[in-house]
Coordinates of C-alpha atoms in Angstrom, one line a residue:
X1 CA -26.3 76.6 200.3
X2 CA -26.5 75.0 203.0
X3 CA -26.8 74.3 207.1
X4 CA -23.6 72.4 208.4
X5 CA -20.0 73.0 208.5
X6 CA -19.4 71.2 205.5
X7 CA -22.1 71.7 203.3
X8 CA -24.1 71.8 200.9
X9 CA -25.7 71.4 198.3
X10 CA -26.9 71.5 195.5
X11 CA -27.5 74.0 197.8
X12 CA -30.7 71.6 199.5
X13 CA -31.2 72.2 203.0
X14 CA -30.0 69.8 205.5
X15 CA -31.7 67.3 207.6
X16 CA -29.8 68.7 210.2
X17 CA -30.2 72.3 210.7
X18 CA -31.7 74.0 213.4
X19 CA -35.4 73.1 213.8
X20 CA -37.4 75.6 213.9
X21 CA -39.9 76.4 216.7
X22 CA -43.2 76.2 215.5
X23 CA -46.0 74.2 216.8
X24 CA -45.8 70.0 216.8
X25 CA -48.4 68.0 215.2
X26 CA -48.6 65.6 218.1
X27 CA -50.4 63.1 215.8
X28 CA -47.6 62.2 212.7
X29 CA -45.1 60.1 213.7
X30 CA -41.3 60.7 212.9
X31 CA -41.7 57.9 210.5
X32 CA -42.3 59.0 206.9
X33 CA -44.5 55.6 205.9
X34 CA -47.4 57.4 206.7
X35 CA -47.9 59.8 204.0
X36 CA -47.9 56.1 202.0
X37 CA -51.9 55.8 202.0
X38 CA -54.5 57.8 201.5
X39 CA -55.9 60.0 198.6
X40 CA -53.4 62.8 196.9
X41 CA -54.1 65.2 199.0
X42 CA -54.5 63.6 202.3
X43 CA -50.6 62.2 201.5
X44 CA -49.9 66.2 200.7
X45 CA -51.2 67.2 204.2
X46 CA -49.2 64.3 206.0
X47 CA -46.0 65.4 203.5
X48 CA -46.6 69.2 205.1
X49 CA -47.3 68.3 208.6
X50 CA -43.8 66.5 208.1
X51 CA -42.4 69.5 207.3
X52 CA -43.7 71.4 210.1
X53 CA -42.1 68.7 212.2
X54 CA -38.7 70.2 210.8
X55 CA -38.1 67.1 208.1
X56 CA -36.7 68.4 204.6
X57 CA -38.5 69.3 201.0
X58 CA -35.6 66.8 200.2
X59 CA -36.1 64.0 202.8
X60 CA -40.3 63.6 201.9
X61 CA -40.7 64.9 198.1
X62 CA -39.6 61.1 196.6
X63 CA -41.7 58.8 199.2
X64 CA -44.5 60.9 198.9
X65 CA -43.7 60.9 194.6
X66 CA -43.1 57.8 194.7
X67 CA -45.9 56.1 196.5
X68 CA -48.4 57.1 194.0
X69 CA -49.3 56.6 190.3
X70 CA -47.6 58.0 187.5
X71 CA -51.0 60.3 187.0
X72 CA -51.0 61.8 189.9
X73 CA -47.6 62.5 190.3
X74 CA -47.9 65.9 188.4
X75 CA -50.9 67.0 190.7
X76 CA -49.4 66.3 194.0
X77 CA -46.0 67.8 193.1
X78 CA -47.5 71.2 192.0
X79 CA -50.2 70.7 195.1
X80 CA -47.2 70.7 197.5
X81 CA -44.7 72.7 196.2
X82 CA -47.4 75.7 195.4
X83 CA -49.0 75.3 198.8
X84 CA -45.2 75.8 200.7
X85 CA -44.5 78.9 197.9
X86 CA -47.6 80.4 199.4
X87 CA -47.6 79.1 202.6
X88 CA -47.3 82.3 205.3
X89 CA -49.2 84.1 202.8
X90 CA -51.8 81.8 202.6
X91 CA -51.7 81.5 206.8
X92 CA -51.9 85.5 206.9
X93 CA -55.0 85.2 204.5
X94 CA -56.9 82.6 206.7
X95 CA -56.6 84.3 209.2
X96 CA -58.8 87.3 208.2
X97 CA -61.4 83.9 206.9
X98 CA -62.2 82.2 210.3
X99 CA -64.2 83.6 212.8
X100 CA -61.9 82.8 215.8
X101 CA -58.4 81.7 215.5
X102 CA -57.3 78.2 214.4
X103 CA -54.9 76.5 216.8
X104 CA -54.9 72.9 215.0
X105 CA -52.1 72.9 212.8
X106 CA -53.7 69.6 210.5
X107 CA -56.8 71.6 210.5
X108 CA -54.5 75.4 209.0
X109 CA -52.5 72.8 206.9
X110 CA -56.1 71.1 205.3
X111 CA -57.9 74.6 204.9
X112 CA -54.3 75.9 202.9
X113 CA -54.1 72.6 200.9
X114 CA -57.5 73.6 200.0
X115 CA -57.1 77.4 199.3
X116 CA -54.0 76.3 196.6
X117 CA -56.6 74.6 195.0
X118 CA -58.5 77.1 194.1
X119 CA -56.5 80.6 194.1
X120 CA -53.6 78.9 192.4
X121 CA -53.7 75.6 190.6
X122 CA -57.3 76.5 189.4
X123 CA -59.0 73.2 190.2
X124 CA -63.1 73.0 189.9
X125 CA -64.6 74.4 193.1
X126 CA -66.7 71.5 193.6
X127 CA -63.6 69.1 193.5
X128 CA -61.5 71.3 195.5
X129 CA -64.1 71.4 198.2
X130 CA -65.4 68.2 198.3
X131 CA -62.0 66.3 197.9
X132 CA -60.5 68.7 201.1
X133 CA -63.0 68.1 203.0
X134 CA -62.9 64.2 202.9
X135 CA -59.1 64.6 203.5
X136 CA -59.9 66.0 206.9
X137 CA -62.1 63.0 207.3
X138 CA -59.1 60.9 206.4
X139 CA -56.7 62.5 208.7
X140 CA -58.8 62.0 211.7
X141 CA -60.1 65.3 212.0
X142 CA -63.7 65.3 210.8
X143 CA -64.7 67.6 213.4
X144 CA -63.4 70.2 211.6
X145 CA -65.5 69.4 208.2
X146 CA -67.8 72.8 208.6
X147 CA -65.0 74.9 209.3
X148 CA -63.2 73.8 206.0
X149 CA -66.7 73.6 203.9
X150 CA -67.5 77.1 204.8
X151 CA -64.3 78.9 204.3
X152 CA -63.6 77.0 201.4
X153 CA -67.1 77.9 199.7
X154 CA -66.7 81.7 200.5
X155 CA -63.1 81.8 198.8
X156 CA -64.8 80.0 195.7
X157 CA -67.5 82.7 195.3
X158 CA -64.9 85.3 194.6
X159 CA -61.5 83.3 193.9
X160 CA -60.4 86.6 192.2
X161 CA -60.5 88.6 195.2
X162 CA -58.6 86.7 197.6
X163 CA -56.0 85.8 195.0
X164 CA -55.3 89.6 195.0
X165 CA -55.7 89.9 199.0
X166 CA -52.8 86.6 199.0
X167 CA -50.5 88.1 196.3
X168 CA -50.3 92.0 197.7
X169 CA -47.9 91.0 200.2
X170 CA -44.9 88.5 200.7
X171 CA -45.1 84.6 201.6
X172 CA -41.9 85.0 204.4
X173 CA -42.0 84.4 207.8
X174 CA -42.5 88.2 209.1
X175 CA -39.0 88.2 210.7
X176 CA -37.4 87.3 207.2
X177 CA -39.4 89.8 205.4
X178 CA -38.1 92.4 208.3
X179 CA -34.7 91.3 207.6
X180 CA -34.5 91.8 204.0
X181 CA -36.1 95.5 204.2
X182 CA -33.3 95.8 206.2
X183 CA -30.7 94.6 203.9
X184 CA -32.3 95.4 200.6
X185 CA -35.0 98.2 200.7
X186 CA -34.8 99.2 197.0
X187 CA -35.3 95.6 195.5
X188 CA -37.5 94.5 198.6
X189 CA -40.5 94.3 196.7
X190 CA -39.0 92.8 193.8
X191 CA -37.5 90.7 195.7
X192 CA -40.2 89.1 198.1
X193 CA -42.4 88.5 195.3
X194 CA -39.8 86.7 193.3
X195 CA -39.0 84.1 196.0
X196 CA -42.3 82.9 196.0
X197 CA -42.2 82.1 192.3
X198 CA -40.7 79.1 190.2
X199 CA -37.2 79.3 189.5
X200 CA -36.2 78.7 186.0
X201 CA -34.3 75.5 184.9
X202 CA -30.1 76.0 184.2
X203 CA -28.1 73.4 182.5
X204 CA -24.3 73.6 182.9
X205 CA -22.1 72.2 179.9
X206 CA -19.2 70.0 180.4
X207 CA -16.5 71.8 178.6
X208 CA -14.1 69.1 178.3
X209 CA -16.4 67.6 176.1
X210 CA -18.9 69.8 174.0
X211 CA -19.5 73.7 173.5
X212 CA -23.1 75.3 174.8
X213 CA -23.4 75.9 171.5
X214 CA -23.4 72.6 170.5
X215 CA -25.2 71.2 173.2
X216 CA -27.8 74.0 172.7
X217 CA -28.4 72.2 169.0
X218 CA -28.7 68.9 170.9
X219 CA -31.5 70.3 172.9
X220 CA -34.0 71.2 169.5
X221 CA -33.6 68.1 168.2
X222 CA -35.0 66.9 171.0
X223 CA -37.8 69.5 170.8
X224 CA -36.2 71.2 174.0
X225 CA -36.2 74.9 173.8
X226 CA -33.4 76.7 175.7
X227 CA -31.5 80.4 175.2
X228 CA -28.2 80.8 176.2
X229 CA -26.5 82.3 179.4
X230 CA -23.6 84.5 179.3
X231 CA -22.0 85.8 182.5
X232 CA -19.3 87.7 182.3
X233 CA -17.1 88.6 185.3
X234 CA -14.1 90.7 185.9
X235 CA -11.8 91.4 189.1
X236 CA -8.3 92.8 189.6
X237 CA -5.5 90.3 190.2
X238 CA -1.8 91.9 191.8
X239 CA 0.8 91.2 189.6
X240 CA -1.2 90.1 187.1
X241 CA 0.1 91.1 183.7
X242 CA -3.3 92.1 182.8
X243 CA -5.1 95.3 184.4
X244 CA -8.0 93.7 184.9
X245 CA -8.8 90.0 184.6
X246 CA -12.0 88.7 182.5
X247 CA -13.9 85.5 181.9
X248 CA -16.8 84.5 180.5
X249 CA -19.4 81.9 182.1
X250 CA -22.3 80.0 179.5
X251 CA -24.9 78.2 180.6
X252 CA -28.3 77.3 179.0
X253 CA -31.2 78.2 180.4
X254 CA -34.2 76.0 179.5
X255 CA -38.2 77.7 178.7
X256 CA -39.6 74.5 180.9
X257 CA -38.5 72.4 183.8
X258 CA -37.6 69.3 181.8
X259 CA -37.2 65.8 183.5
X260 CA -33.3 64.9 183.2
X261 CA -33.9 61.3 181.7
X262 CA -35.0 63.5 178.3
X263 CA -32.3 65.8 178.3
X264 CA -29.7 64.1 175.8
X265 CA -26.7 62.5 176.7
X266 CA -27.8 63.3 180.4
X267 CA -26.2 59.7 181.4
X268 CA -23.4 60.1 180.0
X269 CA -22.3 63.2 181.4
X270 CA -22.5 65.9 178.9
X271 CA -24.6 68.2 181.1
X272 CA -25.6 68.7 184.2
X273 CA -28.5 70.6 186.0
X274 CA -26.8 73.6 188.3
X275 CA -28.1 77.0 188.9
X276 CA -27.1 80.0 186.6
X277 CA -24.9 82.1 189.5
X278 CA -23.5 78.7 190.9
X279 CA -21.9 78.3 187.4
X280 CA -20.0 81.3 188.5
X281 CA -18.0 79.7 191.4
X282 CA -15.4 77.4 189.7
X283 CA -14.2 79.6 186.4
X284 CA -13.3 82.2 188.9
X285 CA -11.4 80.3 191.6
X286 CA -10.0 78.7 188.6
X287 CA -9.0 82.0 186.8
X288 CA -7.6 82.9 190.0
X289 CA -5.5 80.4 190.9
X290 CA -4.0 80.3 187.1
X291 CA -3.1 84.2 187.7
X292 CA -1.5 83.1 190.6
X293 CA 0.7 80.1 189.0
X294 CA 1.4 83.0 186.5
X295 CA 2.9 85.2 188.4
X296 CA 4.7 83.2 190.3
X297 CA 6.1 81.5 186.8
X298 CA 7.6 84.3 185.3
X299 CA 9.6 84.5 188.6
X300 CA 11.3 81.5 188.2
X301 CA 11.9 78.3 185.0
X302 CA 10.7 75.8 187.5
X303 CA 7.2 74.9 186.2
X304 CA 7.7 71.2 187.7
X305 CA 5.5 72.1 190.5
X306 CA 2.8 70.5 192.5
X307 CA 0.0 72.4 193.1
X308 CA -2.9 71.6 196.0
X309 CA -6.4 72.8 195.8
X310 CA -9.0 72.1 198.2
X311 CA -13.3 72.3 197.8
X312 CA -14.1 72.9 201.3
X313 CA -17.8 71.4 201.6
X314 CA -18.1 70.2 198.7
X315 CA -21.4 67.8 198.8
X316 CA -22.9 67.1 196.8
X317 CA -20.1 68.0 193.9
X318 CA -22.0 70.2 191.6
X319 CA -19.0 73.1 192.1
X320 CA -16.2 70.3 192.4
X321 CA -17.6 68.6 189.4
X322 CA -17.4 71.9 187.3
X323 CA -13.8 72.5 188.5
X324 CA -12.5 69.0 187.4
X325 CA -14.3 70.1 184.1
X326 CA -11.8 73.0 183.6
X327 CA -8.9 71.8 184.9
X328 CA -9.5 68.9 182.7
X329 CA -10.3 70.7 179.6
X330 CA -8.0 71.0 176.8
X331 CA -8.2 75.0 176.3
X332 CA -6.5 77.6 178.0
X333 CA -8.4 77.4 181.4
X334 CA -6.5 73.6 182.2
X335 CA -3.4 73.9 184.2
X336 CA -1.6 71.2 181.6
X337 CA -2.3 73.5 178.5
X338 CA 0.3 73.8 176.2
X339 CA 0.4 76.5 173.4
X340 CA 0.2 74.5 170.3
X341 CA 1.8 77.8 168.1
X342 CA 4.4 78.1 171.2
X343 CA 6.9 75.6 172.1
X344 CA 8.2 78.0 174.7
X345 CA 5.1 77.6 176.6
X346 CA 5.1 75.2 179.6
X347 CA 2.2 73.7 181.8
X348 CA 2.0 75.4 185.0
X349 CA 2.0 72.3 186.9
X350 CA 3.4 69.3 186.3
X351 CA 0.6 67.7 189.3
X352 CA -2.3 69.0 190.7
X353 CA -3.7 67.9 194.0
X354 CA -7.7 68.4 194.9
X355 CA -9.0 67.8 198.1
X356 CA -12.7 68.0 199.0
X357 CA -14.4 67.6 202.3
X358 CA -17.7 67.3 203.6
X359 CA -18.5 66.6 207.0
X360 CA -21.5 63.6 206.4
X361 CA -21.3 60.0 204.6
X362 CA -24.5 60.1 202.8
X363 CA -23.2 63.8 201.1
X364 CA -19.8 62.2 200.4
X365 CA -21.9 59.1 198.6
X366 CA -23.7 61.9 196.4
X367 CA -20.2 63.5 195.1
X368 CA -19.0 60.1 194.0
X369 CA -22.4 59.4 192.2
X370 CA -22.0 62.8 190.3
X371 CA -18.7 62.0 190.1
X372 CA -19.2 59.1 188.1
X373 CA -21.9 60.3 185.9
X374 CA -19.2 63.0 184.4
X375 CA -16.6 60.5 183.8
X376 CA -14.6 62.6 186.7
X377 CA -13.8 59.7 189.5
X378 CA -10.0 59.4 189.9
X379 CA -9.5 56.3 187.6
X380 CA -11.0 58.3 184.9
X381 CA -9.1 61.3 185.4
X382 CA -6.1 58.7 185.4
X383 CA -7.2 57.0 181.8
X384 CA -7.6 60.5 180.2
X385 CA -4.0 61.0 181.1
X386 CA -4.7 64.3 183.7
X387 CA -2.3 64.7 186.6
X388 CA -4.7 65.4 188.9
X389 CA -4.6 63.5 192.5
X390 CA -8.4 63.8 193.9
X391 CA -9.0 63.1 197.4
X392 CA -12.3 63.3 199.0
X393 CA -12.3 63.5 203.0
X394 CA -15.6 63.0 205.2
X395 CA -14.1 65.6 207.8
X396 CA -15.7 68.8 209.7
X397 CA -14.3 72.0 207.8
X398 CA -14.4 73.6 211.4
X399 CA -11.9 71.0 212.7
X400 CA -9.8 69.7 209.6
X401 CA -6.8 70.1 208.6
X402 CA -4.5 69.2 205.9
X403 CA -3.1 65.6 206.5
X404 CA -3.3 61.9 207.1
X405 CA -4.3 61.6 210.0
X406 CA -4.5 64.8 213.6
X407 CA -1.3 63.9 214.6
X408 CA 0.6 64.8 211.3
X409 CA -1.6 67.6 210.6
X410 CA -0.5 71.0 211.6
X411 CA -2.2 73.7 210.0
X412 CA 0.2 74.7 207.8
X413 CA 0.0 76.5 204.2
X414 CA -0.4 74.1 202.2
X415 CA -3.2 75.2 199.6
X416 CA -2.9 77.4 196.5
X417 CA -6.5 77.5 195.8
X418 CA -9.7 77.3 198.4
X419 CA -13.2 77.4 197.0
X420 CA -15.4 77.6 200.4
X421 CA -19.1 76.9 199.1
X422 CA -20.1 78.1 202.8
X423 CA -22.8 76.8 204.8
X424 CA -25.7 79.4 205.5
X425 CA -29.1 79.5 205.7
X426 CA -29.9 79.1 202.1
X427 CA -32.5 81.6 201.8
X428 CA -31.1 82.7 198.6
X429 CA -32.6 78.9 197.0
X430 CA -36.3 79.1 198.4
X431 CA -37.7 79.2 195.3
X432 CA -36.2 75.9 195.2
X433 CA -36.6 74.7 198.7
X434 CA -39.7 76.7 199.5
X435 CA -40.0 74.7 203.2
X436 CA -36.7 76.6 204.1
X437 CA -39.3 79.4 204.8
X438 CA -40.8 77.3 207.5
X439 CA -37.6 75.7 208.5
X440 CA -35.3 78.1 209.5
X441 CA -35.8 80.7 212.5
X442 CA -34.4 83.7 213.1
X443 CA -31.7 82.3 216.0
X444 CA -30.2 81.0 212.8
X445 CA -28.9 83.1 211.2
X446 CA -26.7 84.0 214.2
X447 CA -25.3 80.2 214.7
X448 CA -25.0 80.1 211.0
X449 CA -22.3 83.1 211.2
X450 CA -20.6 81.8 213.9
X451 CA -20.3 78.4 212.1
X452 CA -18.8 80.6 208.5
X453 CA -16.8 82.3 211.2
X454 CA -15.2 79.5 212.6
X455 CA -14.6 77.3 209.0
X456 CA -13.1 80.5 207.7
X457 CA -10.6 81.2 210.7
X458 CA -9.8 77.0 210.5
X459 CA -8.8 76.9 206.9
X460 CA -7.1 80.0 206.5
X461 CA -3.7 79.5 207.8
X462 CA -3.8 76.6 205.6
X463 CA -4.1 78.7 202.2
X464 CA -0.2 79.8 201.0
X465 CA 0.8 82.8 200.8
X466 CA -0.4 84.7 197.3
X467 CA -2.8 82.3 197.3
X468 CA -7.1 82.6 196.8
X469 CA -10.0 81.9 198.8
X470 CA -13.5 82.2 196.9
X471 CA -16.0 82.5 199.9
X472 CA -19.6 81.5 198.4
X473 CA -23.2 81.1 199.7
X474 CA -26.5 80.7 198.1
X475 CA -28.0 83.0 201.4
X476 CA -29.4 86.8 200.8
X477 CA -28.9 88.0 204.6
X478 CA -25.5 90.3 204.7
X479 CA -25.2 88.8 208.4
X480 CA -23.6 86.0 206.5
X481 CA -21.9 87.6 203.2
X482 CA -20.5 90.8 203.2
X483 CA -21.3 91.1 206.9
X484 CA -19.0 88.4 207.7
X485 CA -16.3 89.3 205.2
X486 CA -16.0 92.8 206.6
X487 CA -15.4 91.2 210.3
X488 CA -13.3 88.2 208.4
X489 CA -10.6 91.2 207.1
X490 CA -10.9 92.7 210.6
X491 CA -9.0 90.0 212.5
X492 CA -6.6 89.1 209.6
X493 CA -4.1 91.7 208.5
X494 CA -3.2 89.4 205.9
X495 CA -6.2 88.8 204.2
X496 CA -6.4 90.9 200.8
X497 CA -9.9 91.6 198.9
X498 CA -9.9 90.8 195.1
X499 CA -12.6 93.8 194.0
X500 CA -14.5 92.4 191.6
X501 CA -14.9 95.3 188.3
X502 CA -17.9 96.8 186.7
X503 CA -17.4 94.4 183.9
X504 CA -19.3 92.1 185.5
X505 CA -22.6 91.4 184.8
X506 CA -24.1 89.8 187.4
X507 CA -24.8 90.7 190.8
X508 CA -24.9 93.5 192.8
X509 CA -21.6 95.3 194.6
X510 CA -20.6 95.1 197.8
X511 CA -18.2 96.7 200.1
X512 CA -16.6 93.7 199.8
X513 CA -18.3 90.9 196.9
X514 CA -21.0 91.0 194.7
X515 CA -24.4 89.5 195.5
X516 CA -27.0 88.1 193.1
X517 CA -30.6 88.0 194.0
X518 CA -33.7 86.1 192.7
X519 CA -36.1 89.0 191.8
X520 CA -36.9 87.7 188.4
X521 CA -38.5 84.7 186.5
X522 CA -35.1 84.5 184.2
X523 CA -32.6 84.8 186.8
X524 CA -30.5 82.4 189.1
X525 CA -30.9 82.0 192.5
X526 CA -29.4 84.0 195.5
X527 CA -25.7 84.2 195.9
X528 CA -22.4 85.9 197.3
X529 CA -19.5 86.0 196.0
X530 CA -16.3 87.7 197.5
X531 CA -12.7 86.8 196.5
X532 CA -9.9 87.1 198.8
X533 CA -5.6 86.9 198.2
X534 CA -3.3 85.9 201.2
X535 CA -0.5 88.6 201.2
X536 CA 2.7 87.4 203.1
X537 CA 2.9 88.3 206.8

């Protein structure tokens, strides 16, 4: 997910996407030092009057973390990250509480820290009151003391009854909530009420080094509990020599958020902390680019081929990282496998070329970093004796194309393989970014197609003929998934879709793709999926 032309993230939002239009507090500076001083809460207020001011969960959560003690840490984490989960419901429920309506948006943002307090994080009344109301004094806004003392003491007398009155309902902006009756009426409710809860805790395992199963063992002995994940997906491949191809995706899903430093062998690169339904994206590019090399094997001896992949938007690496993982591996899903039983068989390349671009610095930094940690940087991937070329490019994925510099570039096929990890709104990951709620507007959504629209029409007269794209976003408007794939086939003749079989698992079925959904407490998070095949012209 993700808000620029070359994307994402671990599917965070970006610092720059669209701001949204809500009201300015005129008193917080852009600078985030002051949410340095203060008591907890007063530092929570300044950390969500940030927010309003259009900065990023990402871009405030560690100053604000890090700027008090180790005690409090716990508190104000929950304190913030419940209050944004709750946030428009918690507006729409003041809202009925005050008398006349409450324009000053540190005065709402005080009144909600304080209503968290006691409807959700169940902290004694007399603490929760007293503590809100000198954090109004704190912020400069003392004024408004009896305003917060009184609603604050009338939701304590029945805390019951206006947790029910907050929960009926959805915590969306009303034009989200609008949309997604629109584009999914029968899990609506479902649906609403999941984003506003906690999603779970996925750990993917690098295959080239240990099984889930193994790593699962790891886990107990260090007294972390965790079930494993098994997503299984199927799709129909031409000229496959299979009807239908399958493959089968495990991840471990942990029964607590657990701090990475105490998951074993974290450092070293054993596992890595990625949702359960972004797991899915590199095994089935993968799969699909080895049923293309396939094919196009048994139609000639010549297996002495190079082959070029590219991970459009690939910050910060999470998908790329997992791809290197497989191609790397030593089982059948690498590209240098060799049969042991069968001295017939033959790698199906003899080089593989991987290419991933991002459009910012400070994203391209973060792919190295993860990079590093899996043992997956180029030198590595030269010492473990893998032909694989990796090239990452700070470019704009709406501009790019394939070469050294724009002069020798020229558009041409030159990929087998393109996994697009598109940018969208990300309102598939708000349970993990809950200020995406108050971040994003509705005139999004539209630039954000425009933006798929134009990446898309840029990269693919650069995929070969016979070749894949896996178009992916962590967004659960159809605007920007099956929406945009349905006009994407429109205007190119040559564009195939890959139907994807009911022996998946996961997701939903589309006209075109399949679309996961965070309704429950054990699920991933909200993504598309739709895979399409280049035919020759």
């Amino acid at each position: 997910m993700r808000q620029t032309n070359s994307a994402s993230k671990n599917n965070a939002p970006r610092n720059n996407a669209p701001r949204n239009n809500a009201p300015r507090n005129n008193k917080l500076k852009p600078s985030s030092h002051l949410i340095m001083n203060g008591s907890v809460r007063v530092r929570v207020i300044r950390t969500l009057l940030a927010i309003q001011n259009g900065h990023s969960l990402s871009s405030v959560l560690d100053p604000l973390l890090n700027s008090l003690h180790d005690g409090d840490k716990g508190f104000a984490h929950a304190l913030l990250l419940t209050t944004l989960r709750q946030w428009h419901a918690l507006a729409r429920l003041l809202d009925t509480l005050a008398d006349n309506p409450i324009d000053e948006v540190e005065v709402r943002t005080t009144i909600q820290v304080g209503l968290v307090q006691l409807l959700y994080l169940e902290v004694a009344d007399h603490a929760a009151i007293h503590e809100t109301v000198e954090a109004a004094k704190e912020i400069e806004f003392a004024h408004a003391t009896g305003l917060i003392n009184a609603i604050l003491r009338k939701v304590a007398k029945n805390p019951s009854k206006f947790r029910k009155k907050c929960d009926k309902k959805h915590s969306l902006p009303n034009w989200l909530a609008y949309q997604l009756k629109q584009d999914w009426s029968e899990q609506y409710d479902a649906l609403t009420q999941g984003l506003r809860q906690v999603a779970p805790m996925f750990l993917r395992v690098n295959s080239a080094v240990t099984s889930v199963e193994d790593y699962q063992q790891s886990l107990y002995g260090a007294e972390i509990d965790a079930d494993i994940v098994e997503l299984t997906t199927g799709f129909n491949v031409a000229n496959s020599s299979e009807t239908t191809t399958i493959l089968s995706t495990k991840g471990l899903r942990l029964h607590q958020t657990t701090a990475v430093n105490a998951l074993p062998h974290f450092s070293e690169g054993i596992a890595s902390v990625q949702d359960m339904h972004a797991q899915l994206a590199a095994p089935i590019i993968n799969k699909a680019l080895m049923a293309k090399l396939n094919a196009e094997k048994s139609d000639t001896e010549n297996t002495n081929n190079e082959i070029h992949i590219l991970d459009a938007c690939a910050a910060p690496g999470g998908k790329l990282a997992h791809w290197l993982e497989l191609l790397s591996s030593n089982d059948s899903s690498s590209l240098f496998h060799v049969k042991q039983d069968d001295a017939e068989t033959k790698p199906l390349a003899s080089k593989l070329k991987l290419t991933a671009i991002d459009s910012e610095a400070p994203r391209i930094e973060r792919i190295y970093d993860n990079l590093q940690r899996l043992n997956l940087k180029q030198q590595d991937l030269e010492q473990a004796e893998k032909n694989i070329a990796l090239n990452v490019v700070c470019a704009d994925a709406t501009r790019w194309q394939h070469g050294k510099n724009k002069k020798a570039a020229t558009n041409e096929p030159v990929f087998d393989a393109i996994l697009l990890d598109s940018p969208c709104t990300a309102t598939g990951v708000i349970r993990r970014h809950p200020d995406i709620s108050i971040l994003r507007t509705e005139e999004d959504i539209e630039q954000t197609a425009l933006l798929q629209a134009d990446i898309l029409h840029n990269l693919w007269p650069q995929l070969k003929a016979g070749g894949y794209l896996l178009y992916v976003t962590c967004s659960i408007l159809k605007q920007e998934n099956v929406e945009q794939m349905q006009d994407f086939i429109t205007h190119h003749n040559d564009a195939a879709v890959i139907e994807f079989t009911e022996a998946c698992n996961w997701g939903i079925a589309q006209t075109i793709g399949r679309q996961c959904l965070p309704i429950d407490s054990e699920s991933g998070d909200g993504f598309y999926y739709a895979l399409l095949q280049k035919t020759a012209e």
